[in-house]
mmCIF file of C-alpha atoms and ligand atoms in Angstrom:
data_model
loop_
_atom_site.group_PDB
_atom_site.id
_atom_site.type_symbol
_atom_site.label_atom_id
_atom_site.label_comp_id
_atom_site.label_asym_id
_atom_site.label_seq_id
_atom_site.Cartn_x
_atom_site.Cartn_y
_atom_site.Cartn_z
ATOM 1 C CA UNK E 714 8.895 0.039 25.786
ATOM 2 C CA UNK E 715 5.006 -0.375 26.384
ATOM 3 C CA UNK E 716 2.800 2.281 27.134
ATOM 4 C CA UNK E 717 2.798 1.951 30.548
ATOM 5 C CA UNK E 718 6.221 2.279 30.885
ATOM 6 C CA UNK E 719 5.601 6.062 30.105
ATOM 7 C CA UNK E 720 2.162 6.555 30.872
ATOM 8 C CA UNK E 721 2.979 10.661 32.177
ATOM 9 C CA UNK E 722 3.634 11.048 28.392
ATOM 10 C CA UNK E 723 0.626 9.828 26.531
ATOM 11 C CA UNK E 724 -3.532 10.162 27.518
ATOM 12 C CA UNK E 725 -4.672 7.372 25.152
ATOM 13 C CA UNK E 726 -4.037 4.172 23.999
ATOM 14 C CA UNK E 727 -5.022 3.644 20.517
ATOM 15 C CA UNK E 728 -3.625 0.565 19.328
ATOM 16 C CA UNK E 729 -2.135 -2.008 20.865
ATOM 17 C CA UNK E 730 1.085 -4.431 20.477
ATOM 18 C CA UNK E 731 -1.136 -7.185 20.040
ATOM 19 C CA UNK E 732 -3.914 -5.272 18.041
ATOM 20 C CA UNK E 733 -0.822 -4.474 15.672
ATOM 21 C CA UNK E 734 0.041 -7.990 15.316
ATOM 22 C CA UNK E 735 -2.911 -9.468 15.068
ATOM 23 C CA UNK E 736 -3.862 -7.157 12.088
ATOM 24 C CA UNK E 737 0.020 -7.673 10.490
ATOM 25 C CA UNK E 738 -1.099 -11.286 10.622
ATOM 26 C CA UNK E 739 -4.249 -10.697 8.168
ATOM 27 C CA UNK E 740 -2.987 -8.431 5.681
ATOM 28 C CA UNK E 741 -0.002 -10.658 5.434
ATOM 29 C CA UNK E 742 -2.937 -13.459 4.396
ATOM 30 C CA UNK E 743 -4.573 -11.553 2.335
ATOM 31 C CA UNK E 744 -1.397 -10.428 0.365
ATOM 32 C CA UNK E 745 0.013 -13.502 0.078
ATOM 33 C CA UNK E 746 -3.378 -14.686 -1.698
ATOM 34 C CA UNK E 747 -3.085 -11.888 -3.538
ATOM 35 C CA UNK E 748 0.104 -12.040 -4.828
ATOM 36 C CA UNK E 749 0.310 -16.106 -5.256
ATOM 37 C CA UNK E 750 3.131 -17.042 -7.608
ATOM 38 C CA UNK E 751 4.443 -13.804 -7.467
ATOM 39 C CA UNK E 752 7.868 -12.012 -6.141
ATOM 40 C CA UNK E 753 6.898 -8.632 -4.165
ATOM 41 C CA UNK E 754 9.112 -5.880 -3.709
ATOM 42 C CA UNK E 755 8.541 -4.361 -0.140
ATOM 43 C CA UNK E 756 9.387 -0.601 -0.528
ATOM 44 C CA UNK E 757 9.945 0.938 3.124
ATOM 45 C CA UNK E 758 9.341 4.859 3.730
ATOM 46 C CA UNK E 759 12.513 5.687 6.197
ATOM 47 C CA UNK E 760 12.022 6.039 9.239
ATOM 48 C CA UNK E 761 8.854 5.636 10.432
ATOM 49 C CA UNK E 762 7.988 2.201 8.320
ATOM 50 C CA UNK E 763 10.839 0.441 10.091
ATOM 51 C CA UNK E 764 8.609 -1.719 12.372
ATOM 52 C CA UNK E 765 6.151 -2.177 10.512
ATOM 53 C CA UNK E 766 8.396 -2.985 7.646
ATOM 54 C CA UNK E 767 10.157 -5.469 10.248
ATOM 55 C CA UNK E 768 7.009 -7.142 11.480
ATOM 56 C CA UNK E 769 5.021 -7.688 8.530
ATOM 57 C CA UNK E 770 7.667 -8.657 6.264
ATOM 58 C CA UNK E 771 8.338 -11.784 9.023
ATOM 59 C CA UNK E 772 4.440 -12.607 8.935
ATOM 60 C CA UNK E 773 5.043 -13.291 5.172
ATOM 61 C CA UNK E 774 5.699 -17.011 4.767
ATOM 62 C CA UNK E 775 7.254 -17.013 1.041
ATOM 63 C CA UNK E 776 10.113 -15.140 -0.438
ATOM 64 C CA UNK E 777 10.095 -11.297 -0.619
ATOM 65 C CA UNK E 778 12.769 -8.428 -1.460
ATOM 66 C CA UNK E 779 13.095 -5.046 0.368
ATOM 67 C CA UNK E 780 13.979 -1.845 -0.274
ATOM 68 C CA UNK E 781 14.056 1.418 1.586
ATOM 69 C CA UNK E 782 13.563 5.227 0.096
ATOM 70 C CA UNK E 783 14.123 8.046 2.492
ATOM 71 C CA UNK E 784 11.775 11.443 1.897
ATOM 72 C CA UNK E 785 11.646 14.592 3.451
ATOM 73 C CA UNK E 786 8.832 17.406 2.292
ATOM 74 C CA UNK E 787 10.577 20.767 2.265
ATOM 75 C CA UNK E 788 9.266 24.254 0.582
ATOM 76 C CA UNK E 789 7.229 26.884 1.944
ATOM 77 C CA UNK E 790 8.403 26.227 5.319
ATOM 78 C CA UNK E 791 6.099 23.183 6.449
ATOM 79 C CA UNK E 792 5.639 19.578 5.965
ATOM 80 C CA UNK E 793 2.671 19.865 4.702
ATOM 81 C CA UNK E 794 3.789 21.565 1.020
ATOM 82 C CA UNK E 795 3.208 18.295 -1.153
ATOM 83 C CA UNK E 796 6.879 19.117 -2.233
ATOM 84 C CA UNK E 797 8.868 16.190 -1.682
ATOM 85 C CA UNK E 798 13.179 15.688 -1.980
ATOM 86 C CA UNK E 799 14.571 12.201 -2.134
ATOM 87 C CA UNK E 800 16.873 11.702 0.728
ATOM 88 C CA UNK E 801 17.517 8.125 -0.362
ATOM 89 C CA UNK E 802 16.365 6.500 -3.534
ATOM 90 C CA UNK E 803 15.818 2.914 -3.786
ATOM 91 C CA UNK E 804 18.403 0.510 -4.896
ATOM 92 C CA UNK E 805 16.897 -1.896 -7.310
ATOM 93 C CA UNK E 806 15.270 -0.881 -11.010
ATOM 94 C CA UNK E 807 11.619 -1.196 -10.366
ATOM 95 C CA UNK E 808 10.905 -2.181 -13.992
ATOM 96 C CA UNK E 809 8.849 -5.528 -14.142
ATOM 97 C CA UNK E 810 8.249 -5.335 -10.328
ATOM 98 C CA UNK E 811 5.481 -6.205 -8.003
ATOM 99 C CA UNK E 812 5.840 -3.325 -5.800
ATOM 100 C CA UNK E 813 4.332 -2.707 -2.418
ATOM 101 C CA UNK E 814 4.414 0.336 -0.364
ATOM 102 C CA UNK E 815 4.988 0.105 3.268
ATOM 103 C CA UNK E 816 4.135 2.793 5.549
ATOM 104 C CA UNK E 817 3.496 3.368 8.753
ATOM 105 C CA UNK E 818 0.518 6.306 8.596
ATOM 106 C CA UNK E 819 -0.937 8.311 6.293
ATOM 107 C CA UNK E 820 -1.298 11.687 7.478
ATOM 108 C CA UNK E 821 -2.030 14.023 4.955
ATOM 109 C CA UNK E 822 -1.336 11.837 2.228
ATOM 110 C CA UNK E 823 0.741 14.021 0.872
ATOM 111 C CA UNK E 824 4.024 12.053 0.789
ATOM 112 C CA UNK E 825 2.472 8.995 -0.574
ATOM 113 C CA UNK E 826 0.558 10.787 -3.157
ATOM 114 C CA UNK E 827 3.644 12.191 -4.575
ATOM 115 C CA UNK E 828 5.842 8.527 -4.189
ATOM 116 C CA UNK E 829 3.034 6.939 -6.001
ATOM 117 C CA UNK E 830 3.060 9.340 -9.043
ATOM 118 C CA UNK E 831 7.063 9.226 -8.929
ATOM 119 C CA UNK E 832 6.969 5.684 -8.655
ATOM 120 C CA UNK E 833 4.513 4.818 -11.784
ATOM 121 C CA UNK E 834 6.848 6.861 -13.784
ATOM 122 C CA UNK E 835 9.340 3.682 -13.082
ATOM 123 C CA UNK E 836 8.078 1.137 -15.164
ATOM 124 C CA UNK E 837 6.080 -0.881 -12.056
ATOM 125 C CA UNK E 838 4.465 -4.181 -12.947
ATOM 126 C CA UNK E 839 2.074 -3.640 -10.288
ATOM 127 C CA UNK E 840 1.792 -0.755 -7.459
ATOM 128 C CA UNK E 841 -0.093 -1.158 -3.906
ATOM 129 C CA UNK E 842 0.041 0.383 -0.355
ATOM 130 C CA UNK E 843 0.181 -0.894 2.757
ATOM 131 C CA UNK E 844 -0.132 1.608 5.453
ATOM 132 C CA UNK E 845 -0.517 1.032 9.240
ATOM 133 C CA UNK E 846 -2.749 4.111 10.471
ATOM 134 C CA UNK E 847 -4.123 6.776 8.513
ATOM 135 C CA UNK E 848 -6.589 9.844 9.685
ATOM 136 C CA UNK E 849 -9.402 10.326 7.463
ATOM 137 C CA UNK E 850 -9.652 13.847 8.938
ATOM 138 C CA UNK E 851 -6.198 14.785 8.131
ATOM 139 C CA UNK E 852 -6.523 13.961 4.386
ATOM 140 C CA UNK E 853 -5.300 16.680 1.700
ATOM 141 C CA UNK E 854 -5.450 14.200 -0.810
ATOM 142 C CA UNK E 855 -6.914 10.837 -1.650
ATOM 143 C CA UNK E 856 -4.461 8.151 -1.277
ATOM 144 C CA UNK E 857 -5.581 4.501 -2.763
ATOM 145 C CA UNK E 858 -4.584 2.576 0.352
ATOM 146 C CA UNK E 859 -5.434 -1.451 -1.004
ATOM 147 C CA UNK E 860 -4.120 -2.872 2.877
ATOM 148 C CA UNK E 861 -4.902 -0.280 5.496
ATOM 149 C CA UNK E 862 -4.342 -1.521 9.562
ATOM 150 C CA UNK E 863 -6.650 1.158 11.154
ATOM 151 C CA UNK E 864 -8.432 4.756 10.898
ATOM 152 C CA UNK E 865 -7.366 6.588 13.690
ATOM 153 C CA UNK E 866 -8.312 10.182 15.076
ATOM 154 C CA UNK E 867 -6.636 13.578 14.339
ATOM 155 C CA UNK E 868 -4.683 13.414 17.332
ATOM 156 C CA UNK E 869 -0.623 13.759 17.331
ATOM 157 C CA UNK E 870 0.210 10.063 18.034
ATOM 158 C CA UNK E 871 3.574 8.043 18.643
ATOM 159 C CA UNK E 872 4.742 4.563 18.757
ATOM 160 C CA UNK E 873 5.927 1.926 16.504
ATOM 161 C CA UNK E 874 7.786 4.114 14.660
ATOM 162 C CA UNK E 875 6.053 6.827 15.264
ATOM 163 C CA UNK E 876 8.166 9.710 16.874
ATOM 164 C CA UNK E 877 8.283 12.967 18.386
ATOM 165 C CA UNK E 878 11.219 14.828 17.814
ATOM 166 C CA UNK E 879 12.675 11.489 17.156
ATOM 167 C CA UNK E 880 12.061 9.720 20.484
ATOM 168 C CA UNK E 881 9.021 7.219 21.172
ATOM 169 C CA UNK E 882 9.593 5.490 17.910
ATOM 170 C CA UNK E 883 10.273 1.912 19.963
ATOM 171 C CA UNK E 884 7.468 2.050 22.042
ATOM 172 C CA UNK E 885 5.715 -0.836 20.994
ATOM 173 C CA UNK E 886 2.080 0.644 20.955
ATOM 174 C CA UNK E 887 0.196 3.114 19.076
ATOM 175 C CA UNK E 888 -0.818 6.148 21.518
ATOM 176 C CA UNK E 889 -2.031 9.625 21.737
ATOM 177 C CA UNK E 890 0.856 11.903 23.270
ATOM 178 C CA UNK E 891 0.082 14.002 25.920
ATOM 179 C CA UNK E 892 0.341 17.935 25.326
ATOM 180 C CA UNK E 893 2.729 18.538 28.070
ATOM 181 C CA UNK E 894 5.120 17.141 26.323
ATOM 182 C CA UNK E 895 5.402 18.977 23.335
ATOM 183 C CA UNK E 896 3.983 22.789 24.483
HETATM 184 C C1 PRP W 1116 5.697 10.472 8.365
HETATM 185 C C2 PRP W 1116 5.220 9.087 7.946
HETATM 186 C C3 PRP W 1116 4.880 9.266 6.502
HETATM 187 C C4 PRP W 1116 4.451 10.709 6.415
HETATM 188 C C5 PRP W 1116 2.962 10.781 6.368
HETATM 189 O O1 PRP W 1116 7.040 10.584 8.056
HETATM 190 O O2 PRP W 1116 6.194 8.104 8.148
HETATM 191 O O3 PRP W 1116 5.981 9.021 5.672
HETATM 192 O O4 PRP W 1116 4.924 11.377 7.600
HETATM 193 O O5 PRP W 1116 2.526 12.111 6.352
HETATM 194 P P1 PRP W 1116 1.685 12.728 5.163
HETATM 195 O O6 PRP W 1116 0.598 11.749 4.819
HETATM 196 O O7 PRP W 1116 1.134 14.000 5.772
HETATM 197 O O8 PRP W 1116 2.583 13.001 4.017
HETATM 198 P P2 PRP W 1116 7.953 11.807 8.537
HETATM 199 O O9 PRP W 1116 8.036 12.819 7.426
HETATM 200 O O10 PRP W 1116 7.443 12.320 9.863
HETATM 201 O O11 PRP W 1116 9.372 11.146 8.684
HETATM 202 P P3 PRP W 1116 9.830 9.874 9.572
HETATM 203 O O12 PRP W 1116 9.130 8.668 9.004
HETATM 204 O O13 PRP W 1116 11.301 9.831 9.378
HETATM 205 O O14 PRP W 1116 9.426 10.144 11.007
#
């Protein structure tokens, strides 16, 4: 779906199918020059990174592996607790690997603070992130973010794989939702 398709349910517009793809496009180039001669290991963050996972991995023109790890913060009763459980782990031994992170946002950077840290402990050749959207006025905690798509506002946003109570992931934009629907 496109924004307009539910326009009732959202005020703004952030970011754009074609905004997204455009920018996919050049940090695929840049990685690729980056990593020239090199295998990468895609690491997805379920469920949210599963477009952009999808879409950037296809902008890649030489070989890559995926993998997916599912996360969930629990403890002291919100998301925001830093605490993190492993839902799903990955399937491959990331010893000698070229790993990159895919996510979709970076909210508090809580969840990728606490992936990166686990993940070092693995035996990583080389660790990066590659994140969609993140809100610089959300931040908790500094995330080192090497391919970042765009700074958005502290606003509660859906689309491309972002959801609300688990709907709105497929619209294919990026867009402010609108507080009747969730008060
Ligand atoms: C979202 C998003 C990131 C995380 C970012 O996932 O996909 O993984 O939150 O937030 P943070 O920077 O504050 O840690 P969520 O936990 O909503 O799960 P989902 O991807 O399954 O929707």
């Amino acid at each position: 779906m496109r924004a307009a398709d539910i326009s009732d349910d959202l005020t703004t517009v952030l970011v754009t199918e074609e905004q997204i793809n455009a920018k996919l496009a050049e940090l695929a180039e840049r990685v690729e020059t980056d990593y020239a001669g090199k295998e990468l290991l895609l690491v997805g963050v379920l469920k949210g990174a599963v477009m952009v996972m999808a879409d950037f991995a296809r902008h890649l023109t030489g070989h890559i592996q995926m993998d997916w790890m599912a996360v969930s913060s629990y403890g002291a009763g919100t998301k925001s607790s830093g605490v993190v459980q492993i839902r799903k782990d990955l399937d491959v031994d990331l010893h000698g690997r070229h790993v990159l992170i895919v996510e979709d946002i970076i909210d508090s950077g809580l969840t990728l603070s606490w992936l990166l840290e686990n993940f070092k402990s693995r035996g990583a050749e080389s660790l990066e992130v590659l994140a969609l959207l993140r809100k610089p006025e959300a931040a908790k905690v500094h995330v080192d973010c090497k391919y970042l798509g765009f700074d958005i506002p502290n606003e509660f946003v859906v689309g491309y794989g972002l959801d609300y109570a688990e709907r709105y992931r497929n619209l294919r934009d990026v867009a402010v939702l609108a507080p009747h629907v969730y008060s």
